[in-house]
Coordinates of C-alpha atoms in Angstrom, one line a residue:
X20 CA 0.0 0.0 0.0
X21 CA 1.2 3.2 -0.7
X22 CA 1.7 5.6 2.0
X23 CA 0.1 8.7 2.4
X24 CA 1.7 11.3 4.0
X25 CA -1.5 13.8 4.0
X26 CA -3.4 10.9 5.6
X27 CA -0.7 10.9 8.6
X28 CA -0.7 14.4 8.9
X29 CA -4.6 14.1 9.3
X30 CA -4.3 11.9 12.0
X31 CA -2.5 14.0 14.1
X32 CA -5.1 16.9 14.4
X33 CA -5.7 16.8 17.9
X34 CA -1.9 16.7 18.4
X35 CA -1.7 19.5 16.4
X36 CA -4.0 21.6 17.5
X37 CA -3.1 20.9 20.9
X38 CA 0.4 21.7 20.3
X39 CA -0.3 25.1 18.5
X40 CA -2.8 26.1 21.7
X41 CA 0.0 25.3 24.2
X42 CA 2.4 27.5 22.5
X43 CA 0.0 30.5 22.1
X44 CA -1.6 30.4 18.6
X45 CA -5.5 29.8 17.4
X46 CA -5.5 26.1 16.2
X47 CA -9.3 27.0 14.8
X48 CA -7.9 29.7 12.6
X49 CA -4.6 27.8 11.2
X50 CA -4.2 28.1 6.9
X51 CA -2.6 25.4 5.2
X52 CA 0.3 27.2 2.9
X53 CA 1.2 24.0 1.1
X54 CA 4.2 21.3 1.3
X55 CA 6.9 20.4 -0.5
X56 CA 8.5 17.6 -2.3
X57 CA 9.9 16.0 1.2
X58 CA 7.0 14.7 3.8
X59 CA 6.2 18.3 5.4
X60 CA 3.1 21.0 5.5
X61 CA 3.3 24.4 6.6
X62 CA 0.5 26.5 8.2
X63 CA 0.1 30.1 8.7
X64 CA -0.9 30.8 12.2
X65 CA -2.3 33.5 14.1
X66 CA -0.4 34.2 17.4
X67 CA -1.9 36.2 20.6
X68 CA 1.7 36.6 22.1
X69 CA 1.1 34.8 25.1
X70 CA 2.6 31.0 25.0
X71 CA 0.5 28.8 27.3
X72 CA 4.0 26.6 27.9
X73 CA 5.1 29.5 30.3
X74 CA 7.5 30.7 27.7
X75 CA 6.7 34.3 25.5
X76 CA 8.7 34.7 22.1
X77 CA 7.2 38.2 22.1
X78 CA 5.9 38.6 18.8
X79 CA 2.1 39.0 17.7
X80 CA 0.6 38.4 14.4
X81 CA 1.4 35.1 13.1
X82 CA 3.3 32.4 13.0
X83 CA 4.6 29.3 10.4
X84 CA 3.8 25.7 11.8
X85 CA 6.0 23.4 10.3
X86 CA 4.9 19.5 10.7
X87 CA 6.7 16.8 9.8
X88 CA 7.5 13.3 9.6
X89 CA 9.4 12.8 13.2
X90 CA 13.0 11.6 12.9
X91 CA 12.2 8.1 13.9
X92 CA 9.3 7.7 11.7
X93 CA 9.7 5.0 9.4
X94 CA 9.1 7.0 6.0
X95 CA 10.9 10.1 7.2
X96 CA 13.7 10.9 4.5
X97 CA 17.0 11.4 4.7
X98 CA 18.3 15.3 5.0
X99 CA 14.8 16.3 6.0
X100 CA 15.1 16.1 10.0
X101 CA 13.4 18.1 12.3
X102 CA 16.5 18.0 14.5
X103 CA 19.0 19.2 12.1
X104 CA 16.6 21.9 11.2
X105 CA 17.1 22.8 14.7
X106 CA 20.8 22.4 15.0
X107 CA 21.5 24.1 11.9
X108 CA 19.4 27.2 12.2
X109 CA 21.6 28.2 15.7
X110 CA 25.0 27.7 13.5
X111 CA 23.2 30.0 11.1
X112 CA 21.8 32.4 12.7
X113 CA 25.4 33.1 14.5
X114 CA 26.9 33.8 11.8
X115 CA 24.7 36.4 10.2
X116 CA 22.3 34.2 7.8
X117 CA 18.4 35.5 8.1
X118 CA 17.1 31.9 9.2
X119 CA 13.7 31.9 11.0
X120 CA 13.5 32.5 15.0
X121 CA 11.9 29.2 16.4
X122 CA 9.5 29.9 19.0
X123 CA 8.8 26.0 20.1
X124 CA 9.1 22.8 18.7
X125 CA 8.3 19.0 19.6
X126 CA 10.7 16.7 17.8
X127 CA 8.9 13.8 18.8
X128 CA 5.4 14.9 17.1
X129 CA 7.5 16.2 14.8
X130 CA 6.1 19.9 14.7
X131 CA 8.3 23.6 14.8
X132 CA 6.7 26.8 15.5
X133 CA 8.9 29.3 13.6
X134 CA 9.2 33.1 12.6
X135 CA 6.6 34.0 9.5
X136 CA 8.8 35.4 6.8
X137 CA 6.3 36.4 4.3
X138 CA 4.3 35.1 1.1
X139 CA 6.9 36.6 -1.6
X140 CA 9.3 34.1 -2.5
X141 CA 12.1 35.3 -4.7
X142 CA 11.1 33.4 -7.3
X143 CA 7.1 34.4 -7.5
X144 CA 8.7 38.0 -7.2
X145 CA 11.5 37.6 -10.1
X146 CA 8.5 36.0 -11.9
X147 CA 6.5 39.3 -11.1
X148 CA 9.3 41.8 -12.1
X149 CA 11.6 40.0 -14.3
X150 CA 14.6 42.0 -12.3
X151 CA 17.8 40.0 -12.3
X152 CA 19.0 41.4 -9.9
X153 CA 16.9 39.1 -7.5
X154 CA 19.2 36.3 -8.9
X155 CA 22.5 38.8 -8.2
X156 CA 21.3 38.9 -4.6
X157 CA 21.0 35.5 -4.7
X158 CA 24.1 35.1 -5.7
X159 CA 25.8 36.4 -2.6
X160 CA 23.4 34.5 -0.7
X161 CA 25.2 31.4 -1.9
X162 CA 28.2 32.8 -1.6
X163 CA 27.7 33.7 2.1
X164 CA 26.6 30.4 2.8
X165 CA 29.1 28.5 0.8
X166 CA 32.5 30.3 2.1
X167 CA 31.6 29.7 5.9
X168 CA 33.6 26.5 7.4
X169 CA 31.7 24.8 10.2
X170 CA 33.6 22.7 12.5
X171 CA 33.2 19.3 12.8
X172 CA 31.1 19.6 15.9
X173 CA 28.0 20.7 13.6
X174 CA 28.2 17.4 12.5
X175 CA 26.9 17.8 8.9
X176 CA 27.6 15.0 6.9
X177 CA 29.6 15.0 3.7
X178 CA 28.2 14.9 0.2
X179 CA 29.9 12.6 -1.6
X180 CA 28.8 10.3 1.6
X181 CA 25.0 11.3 1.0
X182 CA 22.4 10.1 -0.3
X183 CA 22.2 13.2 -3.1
X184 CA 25.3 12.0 -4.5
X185 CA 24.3 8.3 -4.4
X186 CA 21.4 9.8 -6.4
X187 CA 22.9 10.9 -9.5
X188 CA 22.0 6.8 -10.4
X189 CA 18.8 8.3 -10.2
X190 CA 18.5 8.5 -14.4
X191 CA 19.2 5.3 -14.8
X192 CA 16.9 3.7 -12.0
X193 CA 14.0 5.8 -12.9
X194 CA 14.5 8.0 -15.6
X195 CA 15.0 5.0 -18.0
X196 CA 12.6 2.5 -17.0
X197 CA 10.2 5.3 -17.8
X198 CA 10.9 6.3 -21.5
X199 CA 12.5 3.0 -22.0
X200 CA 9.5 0.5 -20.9
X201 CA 12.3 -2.0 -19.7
X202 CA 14.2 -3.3 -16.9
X203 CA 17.4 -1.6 -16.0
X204 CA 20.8 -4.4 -15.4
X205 CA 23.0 -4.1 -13.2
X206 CA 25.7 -3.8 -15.7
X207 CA 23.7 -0.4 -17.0
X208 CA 24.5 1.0 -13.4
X209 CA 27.6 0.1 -12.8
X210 CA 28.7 1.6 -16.4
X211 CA 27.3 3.7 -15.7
X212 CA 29.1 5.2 -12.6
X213 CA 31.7 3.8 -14.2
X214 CA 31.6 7.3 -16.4
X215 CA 31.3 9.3 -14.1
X216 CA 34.2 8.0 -11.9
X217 CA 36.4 9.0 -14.8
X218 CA 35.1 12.3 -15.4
X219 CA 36.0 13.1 -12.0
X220 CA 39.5 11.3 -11.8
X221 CA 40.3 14.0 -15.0
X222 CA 39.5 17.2 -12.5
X223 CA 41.0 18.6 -9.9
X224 CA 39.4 18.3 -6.7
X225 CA 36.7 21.2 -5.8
X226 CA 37.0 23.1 -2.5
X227 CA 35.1 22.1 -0.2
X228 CA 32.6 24.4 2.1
X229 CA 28.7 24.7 3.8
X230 CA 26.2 23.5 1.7
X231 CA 22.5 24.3 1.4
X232 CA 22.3 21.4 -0.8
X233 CA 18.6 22.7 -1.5
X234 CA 19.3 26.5 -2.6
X235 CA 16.4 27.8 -5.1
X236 CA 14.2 31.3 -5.0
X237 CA 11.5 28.8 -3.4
X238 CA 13.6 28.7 -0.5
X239 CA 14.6 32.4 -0.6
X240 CA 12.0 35.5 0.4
X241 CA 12.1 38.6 -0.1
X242 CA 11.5 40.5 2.7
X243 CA 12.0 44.0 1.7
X244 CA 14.5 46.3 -0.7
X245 CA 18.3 46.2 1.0
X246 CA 17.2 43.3 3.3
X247 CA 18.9 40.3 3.2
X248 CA 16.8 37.1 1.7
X249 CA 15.2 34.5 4.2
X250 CA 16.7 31.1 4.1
X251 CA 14.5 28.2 4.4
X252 CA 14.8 24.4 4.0
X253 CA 18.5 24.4 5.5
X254 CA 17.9 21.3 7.0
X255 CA 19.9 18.7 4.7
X256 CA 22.8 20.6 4.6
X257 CA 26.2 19.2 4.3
X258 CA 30.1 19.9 3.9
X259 CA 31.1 19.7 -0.1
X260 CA 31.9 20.5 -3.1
X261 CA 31.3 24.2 -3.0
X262 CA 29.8 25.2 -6.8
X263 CA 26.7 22.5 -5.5
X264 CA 24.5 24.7 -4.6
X265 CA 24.5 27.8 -7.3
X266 CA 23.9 25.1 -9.4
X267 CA 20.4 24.4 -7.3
X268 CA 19.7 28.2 -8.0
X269 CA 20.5 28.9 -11.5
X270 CA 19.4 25.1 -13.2
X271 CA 16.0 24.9 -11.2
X272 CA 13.6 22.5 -12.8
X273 CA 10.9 24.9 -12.1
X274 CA 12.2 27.5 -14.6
X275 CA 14.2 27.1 -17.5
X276 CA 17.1 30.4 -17.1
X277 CA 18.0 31.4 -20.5
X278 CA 22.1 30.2 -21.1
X279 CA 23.6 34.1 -21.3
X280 CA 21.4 35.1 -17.8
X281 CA 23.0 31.2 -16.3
X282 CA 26.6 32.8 -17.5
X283 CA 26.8 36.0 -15.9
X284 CA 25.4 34.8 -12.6
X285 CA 28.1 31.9 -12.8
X286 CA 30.4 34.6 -13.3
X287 CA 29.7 36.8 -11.1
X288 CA 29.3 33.6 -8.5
X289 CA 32.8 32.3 -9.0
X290 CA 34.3 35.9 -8.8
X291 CA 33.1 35.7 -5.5
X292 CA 35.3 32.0 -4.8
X293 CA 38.2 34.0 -6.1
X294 CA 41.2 32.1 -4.0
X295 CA 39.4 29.0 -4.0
X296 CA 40.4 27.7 -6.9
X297 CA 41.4 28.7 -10.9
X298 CA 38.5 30.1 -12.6
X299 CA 38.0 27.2 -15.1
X300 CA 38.4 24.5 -12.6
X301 CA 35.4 26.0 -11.0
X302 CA 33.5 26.1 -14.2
X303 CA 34.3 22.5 -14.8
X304 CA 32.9 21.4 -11.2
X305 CA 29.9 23.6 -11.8
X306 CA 29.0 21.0 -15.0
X307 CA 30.1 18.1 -13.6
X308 CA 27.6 19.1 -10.4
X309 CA 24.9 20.4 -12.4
X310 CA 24.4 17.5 -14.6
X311 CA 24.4 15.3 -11.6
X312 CA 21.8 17.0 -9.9
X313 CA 19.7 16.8 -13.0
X314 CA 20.7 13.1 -13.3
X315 CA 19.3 13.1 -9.7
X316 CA 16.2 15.3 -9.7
X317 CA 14.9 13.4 -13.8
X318 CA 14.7 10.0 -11.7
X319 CA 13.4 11.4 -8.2
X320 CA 10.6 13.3 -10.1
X321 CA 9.2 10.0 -11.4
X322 CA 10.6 7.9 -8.0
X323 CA 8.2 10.5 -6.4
X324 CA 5.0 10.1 -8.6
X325 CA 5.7 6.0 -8.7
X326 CA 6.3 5.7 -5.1
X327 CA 3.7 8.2 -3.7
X328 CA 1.2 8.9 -6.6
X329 CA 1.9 12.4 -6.7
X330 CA 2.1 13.2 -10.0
X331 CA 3.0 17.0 -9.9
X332 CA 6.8 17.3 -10.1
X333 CA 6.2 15.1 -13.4
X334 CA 5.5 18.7 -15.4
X335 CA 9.0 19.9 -14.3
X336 CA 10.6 17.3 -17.0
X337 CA 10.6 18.9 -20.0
X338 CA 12.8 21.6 -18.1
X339 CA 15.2 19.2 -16.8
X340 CA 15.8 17.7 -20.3
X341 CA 16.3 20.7 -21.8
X342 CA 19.2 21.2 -19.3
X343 CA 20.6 17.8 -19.7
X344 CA 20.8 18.1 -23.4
X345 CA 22.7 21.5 -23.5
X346 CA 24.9 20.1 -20.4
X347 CA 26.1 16.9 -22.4
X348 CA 27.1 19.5 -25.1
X349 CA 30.3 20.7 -23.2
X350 CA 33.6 18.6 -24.1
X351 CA 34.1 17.6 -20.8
X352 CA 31.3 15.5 -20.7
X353 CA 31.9 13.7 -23.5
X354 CA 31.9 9.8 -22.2
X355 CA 28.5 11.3 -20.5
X356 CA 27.1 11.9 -24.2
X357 CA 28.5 8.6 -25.6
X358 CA 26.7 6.0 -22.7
X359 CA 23.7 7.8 -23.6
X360 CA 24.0 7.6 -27.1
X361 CA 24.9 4.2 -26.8
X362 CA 21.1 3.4 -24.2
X363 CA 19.8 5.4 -27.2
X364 CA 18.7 7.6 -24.2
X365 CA 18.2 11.1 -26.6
X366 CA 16.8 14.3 -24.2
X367 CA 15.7 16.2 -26.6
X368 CA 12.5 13.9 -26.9
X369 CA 9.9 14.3 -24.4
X370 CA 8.6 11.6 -21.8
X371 CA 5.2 10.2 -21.7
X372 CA 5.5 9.2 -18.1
X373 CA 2.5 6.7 -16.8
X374 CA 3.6 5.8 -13.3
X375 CA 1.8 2.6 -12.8
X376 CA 3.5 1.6 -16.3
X377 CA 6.9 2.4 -14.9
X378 CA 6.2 0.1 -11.6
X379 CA 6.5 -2.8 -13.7
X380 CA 10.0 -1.9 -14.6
X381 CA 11.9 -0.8 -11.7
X382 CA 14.4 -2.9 -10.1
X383 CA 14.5 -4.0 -6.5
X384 CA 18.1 -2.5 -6.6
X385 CA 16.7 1.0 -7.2
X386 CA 17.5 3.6 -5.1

């Protein structure tokens, strides 16, 4: 049976409600804002100032419930706990990044009571104004985030450890069963990786610093002219490869950037690295990177709507193709372009996903 996350979520009402009235906020007049891609909702609540818990975080007006999958439960996903949310906010927050105050939080429920940063998202308000300099902001943002070295006490885990690097198999689990109709071997993986191990024995290696790991204007608000962005979603950061996350923010699946607007904004990014590391072996790490993280987010997009029905990230594929097929046009990824040529695996055609199709082809080694 497929698991429901919304149906869990319903379940815990009473808890809910009960923890929002303990901690000083209406349950009867909370507003469901929406959820994400991971196994979390967010409300909008309205806050009298007064937390029935004994404790007063001394703001009225309202208030983001975010509830979540606890840590323990048994479909809670990697890089999406509560805890590290938690942790990771204090680190940021002391050194200078506009993370959300948290008022209250019950790890064991699984809910956090945080500061309300607004409705405008950069990205609704680029989409608005069409002013790049949103993205030059940005920009920084990364930046910031990406040149701070946390000590080993923050305990963040390191990417080429994780579970998003393990995902760039992701095409080949998913993404092929799907416009293939076929069974994947386990000689297609391991080629497969194969590839990509030599691509990265030709580099040097890429410095290393803080990683968002999921930096787009979805997780960026604006909160005012010459204020700096809100960062959200912090919670699966790690330690690596530093050009990771301005990938996230200039290839987003949910926008396709035009490739001279994707240029500057590199530019201007790895200006910013200056020190770190010659120019063009950034650039070469930022392509490497990139076209993992689509390699990763083609197959999770369809792992999502097979495993969970949810067929809504499925729209975002068109976008990611387009981004594959100009990535695999670059020199260095050459081998790349030949394993797909040779899968007959072409991205400039589009897929005609039918998740309960694809279920009949997916391999119990599929991650």
């Amino acid at each position: 049976m497929t698991f429901s996350a919304d149906k869990w979520f319903d379940a815990q009402a009473a808890q809910r409600n009960a923890f929002l009235e303990r901690h000083g906020c209406a349950a009867d007049g909370a507003v469901l804002m929406g959820r994400d891609c991971a196994t979390r909702r967010y409300w909008r609540v309205a806050q009298d100032g007064k937390n029935k818990g004994g404790d007063t975080n001394g703001r009225l007006g309202s208030a983001v419930l975010m509830e979540s999958l606890p840590d323990h439960h048994d479909h809670a996903l990697a890089g999406h706990k509560l805890s590290d949310f938690i942790r990771i906010a204090a680190y940021l927050k002391a050194n200078d990044i506009a993370v959300p105050d948290i008022y209250a939080a019950d790890e064991a429920q699984g809910f956090v009571l945080i500061e309300d940063f607004g409705d405008c998202a950069v990205r609704r308000r680029y989409e608005t104004l069409q002013d790049t300099s949103l993205y030059e902001q940005a920009v920084e943002t990364a930046a910031q985030l990406n040149t701070l070295s946390p000590s080993a006490d923050l305990l963040l885990p390191d990417y080429y450890d994780s579970h998003v690097h393990r995902g760039r198999i992701r095409v080949v689990d998913w993404y092929m069963p799907a416009v293939q109709r076929r069974a994947v071997t386990q000689n297609d993986r391991d080629s497969y990786l194969q590839v990509w191990d030599e691509i990265e024995a030709g580099l040097p290696s890429c410095p290393t610093g803080f990683l968002h790991v999921d930096f787009h204007t979805d997780n960026l608000m604006w909160r005012g002219d010459g204020v700096p962005f809100g960062v959200l979603d912090f919670q699966g950061a790690m330690r690596g490869p530093v050009m990771y996350d301005v990938v996230n923010l200039l290839e987003d699946a949910r926008y396709y950037m035009p490739r001279a607007t994707r240029d500057a904004l590199r530019a201007q990014y790895i200006a910013k690295m200056e020190g770190l590391a010659d120019p063009d072996i950034l650039q070469d790490w930022y392509r490497v990177l990139g076209t993992q993280f689509h390699c990763r987010v083609l197959g999770q997009f369809i792992r999502i709507a097979v495993m969970t029905g949810r067929r809504d990230y499925l729209r975002h594929l068109p976008v990611l193709q387009r981004y594959m097929d100009e990535a695999l046009e670059d020199p260095l990824l050459a081998p790349l372009r030949a394993w797909f040529a040779d899968q007959h695996i072409d991205f400039k055609s589009g897929a005609d996903v039918d998740p309960e199709d694809v279920r009949n082809y997916i391999g119990a080694q599929a991650f």
